[in-house]
PDB file of C-alpha atoms and ligand atoms in Angstrom:
ATOM      1  CA  MET A   1      -1.370 -30.678 -10.497  1.00 88.00           C
ATOM      2  CA  ILE A   2      -0.177 -27.623  -8.670  1.00 97.00           C
ATOM      3  CA  LYS A   3      -0.497 -27.023  -4.862  1.00 98.00           C
ATOM      4  CA  ALA A   4       0.936 -23.565  -4.550  1.00 98.00           C
ATOM      5  CA  ILE A   5       0.966 -20.278  -6.324  1.00 98.00           C
ATOM      6  CA  VAL A   6       3.832 -17.777  -5.647  1.00 98.00           C
ATOM      7  CA  PHE A   7       3.776 -14.123  -6.610  1.00 98.00           C
ATOM      8  CA  ASP A   8       6.284 -11.394  -7.080  1.00 98.00           C
ATOM      9  CA  LEU A   9       5.025  -8.250  -5.248  1.00 98.00           C
ATOM     10  CA  ASP A  10       6.134  -5.043  -6.992  1.00 96.00           C
ATOM     11  CA  ASN A  11       4.296  -4.392 -10.291  1.00 96.00           C
ATOM     12  CA  THR A  12       2.653  -7.873 -10.271  1.00 98.00           C
ATOM     13  CA  LEU A  13       0.320  -7.222  -7.279  1.00 98.00           C
ATOM     14  CA  LEU A  14       0.971  -3.522  -6.865  1.00 96.00           C
ATOM     15  CA  ASP A  15       1.540  -0.654  -9.300  1.00 93.00           C
ATOM     16  CA  PHE A  16       4.912  -0.037  -7.862  1.00 94.00           C
ATOM     17  CA  SER A  17       6.285   1.927 -10.836  1.00 93.00           C
ATOM     18  CA  GLY A  18       3.332   4.320 -10.667  1.00 93.00           C
ATOM     19  CA  PHE A  19       3.992   4.882  -6.989  1.00 95.00           C
ATOM     20  CA  LYS A  20       7.737   5.463  -7.636  1.00 95.00           C
ATOM     21  CA  ARG A  21       6.871   8.046 -10.321  1.00 96.00           C
ATOM     22  CA  GLU A  22       4.403   9.956  -8.107  1.00 97.00           C
ATOM     23  CA  SER A  23       6.575   9.826  -5.055  1.00 97.00           C
ATOM     24  CA  ALA A  24       9.607  11.072  -6.990  1.00 97.00           C
ATOM     25  CA  LEU A  25       7.511  14.055  -8.382  1.00 98.00           C
ATOM     26  CA  ALA A  26       6.286  14.908  -4.886  1.00 98.00           C
ATOM     27  CA  ALA A  27       9.785  14.742  -3.405  1.00 98.00           C
ATOM     28  CA  ALA A  28      11.151  16.984  -6.209  1.00 98.00           C
ATOM     29  CA  LYS A  29       8.360  19.496  -5.497  1.00 98.00           C
ATOM     30  CA  ALA A  30       9.110  19.438  -1.704  1.00 98.00           C
ATOM     31  CA  ILE A  31      12.862  19.934  -2.358  1.00 98.00           C
ATOM     32  CA  ARG A  32      12.152  22.969  -4.460  1.00 98.00           C
ATOM     33  CA  GLU A  33       9.671  24.365  -1.981  1.00 98.00           C
ATOM     34  CA  ALA A  34      12.278  23.937   0.821  1.00 98.00           C
ATOM     35  CA  GLY A  35      14.498  26.453  -1.098  1.00 98.00           C
ATOM     36  CA  VAL A  36      16.727  24.391  -3.329  1.00 98.00           C
ATOM     37  CA  LYS A  37      17.215  26.318  -6.604  1.00 97.00           C
ATOM     38  CA  ALA A  38      16.448  23.610  -9.088  1.00 97.00           C
ATOM     39  CA  GLY A  39      13.595  22.709 -11.384  1.00 97.00           C
ATOM     40  CA  GLU A  40      11.216  19.931 -10.434  1.00 97.00           C
ATOM     41  CA  ARG A  41      11.858  18.084 -13.689  1.00 97.00           C
ATOM     42  CA  GLU A  42      15.630  18.289 -13.174  1.00 98.00           C
ATOM     43  CA  LEU A  43      15.225  16.888  -9.588  1.00 98.00           C
ATOM     44  CA  TYR A  44      12.839  14.181 -10.772  1.00 98.00           C
ATOM     45  CA  GLY A  45      15.263  13.157 -13.487  1.00 98.00           C
ATOM     46  CA  LYS A  46      18.113  12.937 -11.026  1.00 98.00           C
ATOM     47  CA  ILE A  47      16.087  10.839  -8.617  1.00 98.00           C
ATOM     48  CA  PHE A  48      15.462   8.239 -11.443  1.00 97.00           C
ATOM     49  CA  ALA A  49      19.036   8.428 -12.529  1.00 98.00           C
ATOM     50  CA  ILE A  50      20.057   7.349  -8.905  1.00 98.00           C
ATOM     51  CA  TYR A  51      17.435   4.519  -9.056  1.00 97.00           C
ATOM     52  CA  GLU A  52      18.942   3.417 -12.340  1.00 96.00           C
ATOM     53  CA  THR A  53      22.513   3.084 -11.006  1.00 97.00           C
ATOM     54  CA  ARG A  54      21.774   2.207  -7.360  1.00 97.00           C
ATOM     55  CA  GLY A  55      18.633   0.116  -7.748  1.00 94.00           C
ATOM     56  CA  ILE A  56      14.958   1.058  -7.145  1.00 92.00           C
ATOM     57  CA  GLU A  57      15.287  -0.034  -3.418  1.00 91.00           C
ATOM     58  CA  TYR A  58      18.178   2.343  -2.667  1.00 95.00           C
ATOM     59  CA  GLN A  59      17.672   3.895   0.725  1.00 94.00           C
ATOM     60  CA  ARG A  60      19.888   7.045   0.455  1.00 97.00           C
ATOM     61  CA  THR A  61      18.468   8.553  -2.755  1.00 98.00           C
ATOM     62  CA  PHE A  62      17.632  11.906  -1.390  1.00 98.00           C
ATOM     63  CA  GLU A  63      20.987  12.248   0.475  1.00 98.00           C
ATOM     64  CA  GLU A  64      22.800  11.493  -2.666  1.00 98.00           C
ATOM     65  CA  LEU A  65      20.695  13.747  -4.802  1.00 98.00           C
ATOM     66  CA  LEU A  66      21.189  16.770  -2.454  1.00 98.00           C
ATOM     67  CA  SER A  67      24.891  16.115  -2.184  1.00 97.00           C
ATOM     68  CA  GLY A  68      25.101  17.060  -5.842  1.00 97.00           C
ATOM     69  CA  TYR A  69      24.081  20.630  -4.888  1.00 97.00           C
ATOM     70  CA  VAL A  70      26.051  23.268  -2.978  1.00 96.00           C
ATOM     71  CA  LEU A  71      23.786  23.748   0.043  1.00 97.00           C
ATOM     72  CA  GLY A  72      24.430  24.790   3.638  1.00 97.00           C
ATOM     73  CA  PRO A  73      23.661  22.126   6.355  1.00 97.00           C
ATOM     74  CA  HIS A  74      20.500  23.865   7.291  1.00 98.00           C
ATOM     75  CA  LEU A  75      18.972  23.763   3.696  1.00 98.00           C
ATOM     76  CA  HIS A  76      20.368  20.304   3.040  1.00 98.00           C
ATOM     77  CA  GLU A  77      18.618  18.845   6.040  1.00 98.00           C
ATOM     78  CA  HIS A  78      15.351  20.867   5.422  1.00 98.00           C
ATOM     79  CA  ALA A  79      15.180  19.693   1.774  1.00 98.00           C
ATOM     80  CA  LYS A  80      16.131  16.054   2.612  1.00 98.00           C
ATOM     81  CA  GLN A  81      13.524  15.721   5.335  1.00 98.00           C
ATOM     82  CA  ALA A  82      10.845  17.405   3.126  1.00 98.00           C
ATOM     83  CA  ALA A  83      11.614  14.882   0.416  1.00 98.00           C
ATOM     84  CA  ILE A  84      11.400  11.903   2.747  1.00 98.00           C
ATOM     85  CA  ILE A  85       8.019  13.136   4.125  1.00 98.00           C
ATOM     86  CA  ALA A  86       6.622  13.797   0.668  1.00 98.00           C
ATOM     87  CA  TYR A  87       7.759  10.354  -0.389  1.00 97.00           C
ATOM     88  CA  GLU A  88       6.198   8.669   2.692  1.00 95.00           C
ATOM     89  CA  LYS A  89       2.861  10.550   2.231  1.00 97.00           C
ATOM     90  CA  LYS A  90       2.671   9.186  -1.305  1.00 96.00           C
ATOM     91  CA  LYS A  91       3.504   5.731  -0.051  1.00 93.00           C
ATOM     92  CA  TYR A  92       0.528   5.790   2.380  1.00 93.00           C
ATOM     93  CA  ALA A  93      -1.789   7.371  -0.296  1.00 93.00           C
ATOM     94  CA  LEU A  94      -0.854   5.163  -3.301  1.00 93.00           C
ATOM     95  CA  LEU A  95       0.127   1.667  -2.354  1.00 93.00           C
ATOM     96  CA  ARG A  96      -2.934  -0.236  -3.321  1.00 93.00           C
ATOM     97  CA  PRO A  97      -3.352  -3.500  -5.025  1.00 96.00           C
ATOM     98  CA  ARG A  98      -3.981  -3.600  -8.800  1.00 96.00           C
ATOM     99  CA  PRO A  99      -7.624  -4.099  -9.732  1.00 96.00           C
ATOM    100  CA  LYS A 100      -9.196  -7.436  -8.834  1.00 97.00           C
ATOM    101  CA  VAL A 101      -6.047  -8.645  -6.887  1.00 98.00           C
ATOM    102  CA  VAL A 102      -7.724  -9.015  -3.540  1.00 97.00           C
ATOM    103  CA  GLY A 103     -10.824 -10.900  -4.799  1.00 97.00           C
ATOM    104  CA  THR A 104      -8.762 -13.172  -6.965  1.00 98.00           C
ATOM    105  CA  LEU A 105      -6.229 -14.034  -4.245  1.00 98.00           C
ATOM    106  CA  LYS A 106      -9.095 -14.832  -1.773  1.00 98.00           C
ATOM    107  CA  LYS A 107     -10.561 -17.272  -4.366  1.00 97.00           C
ATOM    108  CA  LEU A 108      -7.241 -18.923  -5.016  1.00 98.00           C
ATOM    109  CA  LYS A 109      -6.463 -19.162  -1.303  1.00 98.00           C
ATOM    110  CA  GLN A 110      -9.408 -21.556  -0.973  1.00 98.00           C
ATOM    111  CA  SER A 111      -7.589 -24.182  -3.039  1.00 97.00           C
ATOM    112  CA  TYR A 112      -3.879 -23.328  -2.930  1.00 98.00           C
ATOM    113  CA  LYS A 113      -1.083 -22.246  -0.727  1.00 98.00           C
ATOM    114  CA  LEU A 114       0.034 -18.751  -1.567  1.00 98.00           C
ATOM    115  CA  GLY A 115       3.455 -17.205  -1.296  1.00 98.00           C
ATOM    116  CA  ILE A 116       5.543 -14.154  -2.120  1.00 98.00           C
ATOM    117  CA  VAL A 117       9.063 -13.829  -3.437  1.00 98.00           C
ATOM    118  CA  SER A 118      10.323 -10.258  -3.442  1.00 98.00           C
ATOM    119  CA  ASP A 119      13.739  -8.745  -3.916  1.00 96.00           C
ATOM    120  CA  ALA A 120      12.684  -5.895  -1.577  1.00 95.00           C
ATOM    121  CA  PRO A 121      14.067  -5.555   1.844  1.00 95.00           C
ATOM    122  CA  ARG A 122      11.946  -7.532   4.340  1.00 97.00           C
ATOM    123  CA  GLU A 123      10.523  -4.479   6.208  1.00 96.00           C
ATOM    124  CA  LYS A 124       9.701  -2.737   2.917  1.00 94.00           C
ATOM    125  CA  ALA A 125       7.907  -5.724   1.499  1.00 97.00           C
ATOM    126  CA  TRP A 126       5.831  -6.128   4.642  1.00 97.00           C
ATOM    127  CA  GLN A 127       4.997  -2.398   4.675  1.00 95.00           C
ATOM    128  CA  ARG A 128       3.768  -2.677   1.124  1.00 96.00           C
ATOM    129  CA  LEU A 129       1.757  -5.767   2.025  1.00 97.00           C
ATOM    130  CA  ILE A 130       0.051  -4.042   4.881  1.00 97.00           C
ATOM    131  CA  LEU A 131      -0.565  -0.790   3.118  1.00 95.00           C
ATOM    132  CA  SER A 132      -2.102  -2.612   0.288  1.00 95.00           C
ATOM    133  CA  GLY A 133      -4.261  -4.805   2.562  1.00 96.00           C
ATOM    134  CA  LEU A 134      -2.649  -8.069   1.302  1.00 98.00           C
ATOM    135  CA  ASP A 135      -0.901  -8.976   4.569  1.00 97.00           C
ATOM    136  CA  HIS A 136      -3.240 -11.802   5.557  1.00 98.00           C
ATOM    137  CA  LEU A 137      -3.400 -13.630   2.317  1.00 98.00           C
ATOM    138  CA  PHE A 138       0.051 -15.343   2.158  1.00 98.00           C
ATOM    139  CA  ASP A 139       1.351 -18.449   3.868  1.00 98.00           C
ATOM    140  CA  VAL A 140       4.988 -17.536   3.218  1.00 98.00           C
ATOM    141  CA  VAL A 141       6.824 -14.329   2.394  1.00 98.00           C
ATOM    142  CA  VAL A 142      10.374 -14.543   1.185  1.00 98.00           C
ATOM    143  CA  THR A 143      12.351 -11.365   0.874  1.00 98.00           C
ATOM    144  CA  TYR A 144      15.899 -10.371   0.107  1.00 96.00           C
ATOM    145  CA  GLU A 145      17.142 -11.103   3.659  1.00 96.00           C
ATOM    146  CA  ASP A 146      15.957 -14.722   3.624  1.00 97.00           C
ATOM    147  CA  THR A 147      18.607 -15.902   1.079  1.00 98.00           C
ATOM    148  CA  LYS A 148      20.658 -12.783   0.497  1.00 97.00           C
ATOM    149  CA  GLU A 149      20.281 -13.513  -3.171  1.00 97.00           C
ATOM    150  CA  LEU A 150      18.379 -11.545  -5.736  1.00 96.00           C
ATOM    151  CA  LYS A 151      16.306 -13.024  -8.542  1.00 97.00           C
ATOM    152  CA  PRO A 152      17.133 -14.565 -10.954  1.00 98.00           C
ATOM    153  CA  SER A 153      19.061 -16.573  -8.502  1.00 98.00           C
ATOM    154  CA  LYS A 154      17.119 -19.809  -7.905  1.00 97.00           C
ATOM    155  CA  GLN A 155      17.703 -19.667  -4.127  1.00 98.00           C
ATOM    156  CA  PRO A 156      14.704 -17.422  -3.253  1.00 98.00           C
ATOM    157  CA  PHE A 157      12.450 -19.658  -5.338  1.00 98.00           C
ATOM    158  CA  LEU A 158      13.734 -22.848  -3.779  1.00 98.00           C
ATOM    159  CA  ARG A 159      13.278 -21.295  -0.344  1.00 98.00           C
ATOM    160  CA  VAL A 160       9.678 -20.437  -0.881  1.00 98.00           C
ATOM    161  CA  VAL A 161       8.605 -23.940  -2.091  1.00 98.00           C
ATOM    162  CA  HIS A 162      10.567 -25.466   0.777  1.00 98.00           C
ATOM    163  CA  LEU A 163       8.743 -23.269   3.314  1.00 98.00           C
ATOM    164  CA  LEU A 164       5.380 -24.041   1.533  1.00 98.00           C
ATOM    165  CA  GLY A 165       6.148 -27.750   1.754  1.00 98.00           C
ATOM    166  CA  VAL A 166       5.679 -28.356  -1.953  1.00 98.00           C
ATOM    167  CA  SER A 167       8.062 -29.491  -4.737  1.00 98.00           C
ATOM    168  CA  PRO A 168       9.121 -26.866  -7.260  1.00 98.00           C
ATOM    169  CA  ARG A 169       6.966 -28.667 -10.075  1.00 97.00           C
ATOM    170  CA  GLU A 170       3.917 -28.241  -7.753  1.00 98.00           C
ATOM    171  CA  ALA A 171       4.268 -24.517  -7.746  1.00 98.00           C
ATOM    172  CA  LEU A 172       3.385 -21.786 -10.279  1.00 98.00           C
ATOM    173  CA  PHE A 173       5.238 -18.501 -10.092  1.00 98.00           C
ATOM    174  CA  VAL A 174       3.646 -15.239 -11.339  1.00 98.00           C
ATOM    175  CA  GLY A 175       5.847 -12.195 -12.012  1.00 98.00           C
ATOM    176  CA  ASP A 176       6.236  -9.162 -14.312  1.00 97.00           C
ATOM    177  CA  ASN A 177       9.912  -9.315 -14.952  1.00 96.00           C
ATOM    178  CA  PRO A 178      10.971 -11.715 -17.660  1.00 96.00           C
ATOM    179  CA  GLU A 179      14.744 -11.808 -16.764  1.00 95.00           C
ATOM    180  CA  ARG A 180      14.414 -11.881 -12.950  1.00 96.00           C
ATOM    181  CA  ASP A 181      11.043 -13.605 -12.281  1.00 98.00           C
ATOM    182  CA  ILE A 182      10.528 -15.938 -15.136  1.00 98.00           C
ATOM    183  CA  ILE A 183      14.121 -17.036 -15.678  1.00 97.00           C
ATOM    184  CA  GLY A 184      14.792 -17.454 -11.975  1.00 98.00           C
ATOM    185  CA  ALA A 185      11.613 -19.436 -11.231  1.00 98.00           C
ATOM    186  CA  LYS A 186      12.302 -21.671 -14.365  1.00 98.00           C
ATOM    187  CA  LYS A 187      15.822 -22.412 -13.216  1.00 98.00           C
ATOM    188  CA  ALA A 188      14.407 -23.526  -9.881  1.00 98.00           C
ATOM    189  CA  GLY A 189      11.963 -25.783 -11.601  1.00 98.00           C
ATOM    190  CA  LEU A 190       8.659 -23.980 -10.910  1.00 98.00           C
ATOM    191  CA  LEU A 191       5.961 -23.406 -13.610  1.00 98.00           C
ATOM    192  CA  THR A 192       5.937 -19.717 -14.671  1.00 98.00           C
ATOM    193  CA  CYS A 193       3.468 -17.171 -15.669  1.00 98.00           C
ATOM    194  CA  LEU A 194       4.376 -13.721 -16.943  1.00 98.00           C
ATOM    195  CA  ALA A 195       2.277 -10.778 -15.741  1.00 98.00           C
ATOM    196  CA  LYS A 196       2.587  -8.895 -18.992  1.00 97.00           C
ATOM    197  CA  TYR A 197       0.503  -5.888 -17.671  1.00 96.00           C
ATOM    198  CA  GLY A 198       3.383  -5.083 -15.245  1.00 95.00           C
ATOM    199  CA  CYS A 199       6.259  -5.602 -17.713  1.00 93.00           C
ATOM    200  CA  GLN A 200       8.380  -2.414 -18.296  1.00 86.00           C
ATOM    201  CA  ARG A 201       9.821  -3.889 -21.508  1.00 86.00           C
ATOM    202  CA  TYR A 202       7.935  -6.744 -23.161  1.00 90.00           C
ATOM    203  CA  SER A 203       9.322  -8.827 -25.991  1.00 90.00           C
ATOM    204  CA  GLU A 204       7.305 -11.589 -27.565  1.00 89.00           C
ATOM    205  CA  GLU A 205      10.448 -13.401 -28.765  1.00 88.00           C
ATOM    206  CA  GLU A 206      12.061 -13.347 -25.305  1.00 89.00           C
ATOM    207  CA  ASN A 207       9.064 -14.475 -23.431  1.00 93.00           C
ATOM    208  CA  VAL A 208       9.877 -17.968 -22.225  1.00 96.00           C
ATOM    209  CA  ALA A 209       7.101 -18.194 -19.613  1.00 98.00           C
ATOM    210  CA  ASP A 210       4.750 -21.303 -19.686  1.00 98.00           C
ATOM    211  CA  PHE A 211       1.774 -18.847 -19.409  1.00 98.00           C
ATOM    212  CA  THR A 212       1.184 -15.073 -19.997  1.00 98.00           C
ATOM    213  CA  ILE A 213      -1.619 -13.027 -18.484  1.00 98.00           C
ATOM    214  CA  GLU A 214      -2.777  -9.639 -19.648  1.00 97.00           C
ATOM    215  CA  ARG A 215      -4.689  -8.878 -16.464  1.00 97.00           C
ATOM    216  CA  PHE A 216      -4.196 -10.166 -13.003  1.00 98.00           C
ATOM    217  CA  GLU A 217      -7.497 -12.096 -12.919  1.00 97.00           C
ATOM    218  CA  GLY A 218      -6.243 -14.066 -15.909  1.00 98.00           C
ATOM    219  CA  ILE A 219      -4.497 -16.276 -13.414  1.00 98.00           C
ATOM    220  CA  VAL A 220      -7.717 -18.027 -12.625  1.00 98.00           C
ATOM    221  CA  LYS A 221      -7.965 -19.384 -16.250  1.00 98.00           C
ATOM    222  CA  VAL A 222      -4.278 -20.485 -16.119  1.00 98.00           C
ATOM    223  CA  VAL A 223      -4.902 -22.384 -12.880  1.00 98.00           C
ATOM    224  CA  LYS A 224      -8.033 -24.041 -14.409  1.00 97.00           C
ATOM    225  CA  GLU A 225      -5.926 -25.163 -17.392  1.00 96.00           C
ATOM    226  CA  LEU A 226      -3.380 -26.682 -14.986  1.00 96.00           C
ATOM    227  CA  GLU A 227      -6.169 -28.531 -13.171  1.00 93.00           C
ATOM    228  CA  GLU A 228      -7.366 -30.253 -16.351  1.00 88.00           C
TER     229      GLU A 228
HETATM  230 MG1  LIG W   1       8.026  -7.010  -9.968  1.00 95.83          MG
END
């Protein structure tokens, strides 16, 4: 019998990858419009190359990108701030929950405690929750700052169940990343559910989750199964 359901945020509840692609395109366009002589595709590729090496949450992406071009201080700052504004505009426009997330969470909230474990910095995770209208739905939100450890460390998972007041076995974790979410939650002793729809690279053989859902609302059936 489970008492709590804990979710990963990015790509599980939100289409974060879609937002990152759109915001990178908008930033590339803004940089070119500011006067940097580079193609939008080239700039877009370089933004993702920086995410690849520095991590998707890296906070100095545009500074690092523009440092690779010979620009005077005037154009450098113009392009950087244009990129930041373009990125922020997309953040406000695009960060929305995936279909059926709000209704499903409201339903689950009637019977279970709900939590979040995110590797995002605390302020970014909360901004995403607020922008997507999910900020009132969770009893506990654990972010990177809470344990200073990233998934698949078991620490953030142990922290969230402790704060929710349940044992690991009384909690189900739902996440899109097989290596970080599923392995980490399993190590901490939680039941696991892979959000396949958010997976960037899915492999049937490597899927060790207890449950797998193709759409977010599939979680209702999983929970029913656990009740029986
Ligand atoms: Mg995720």
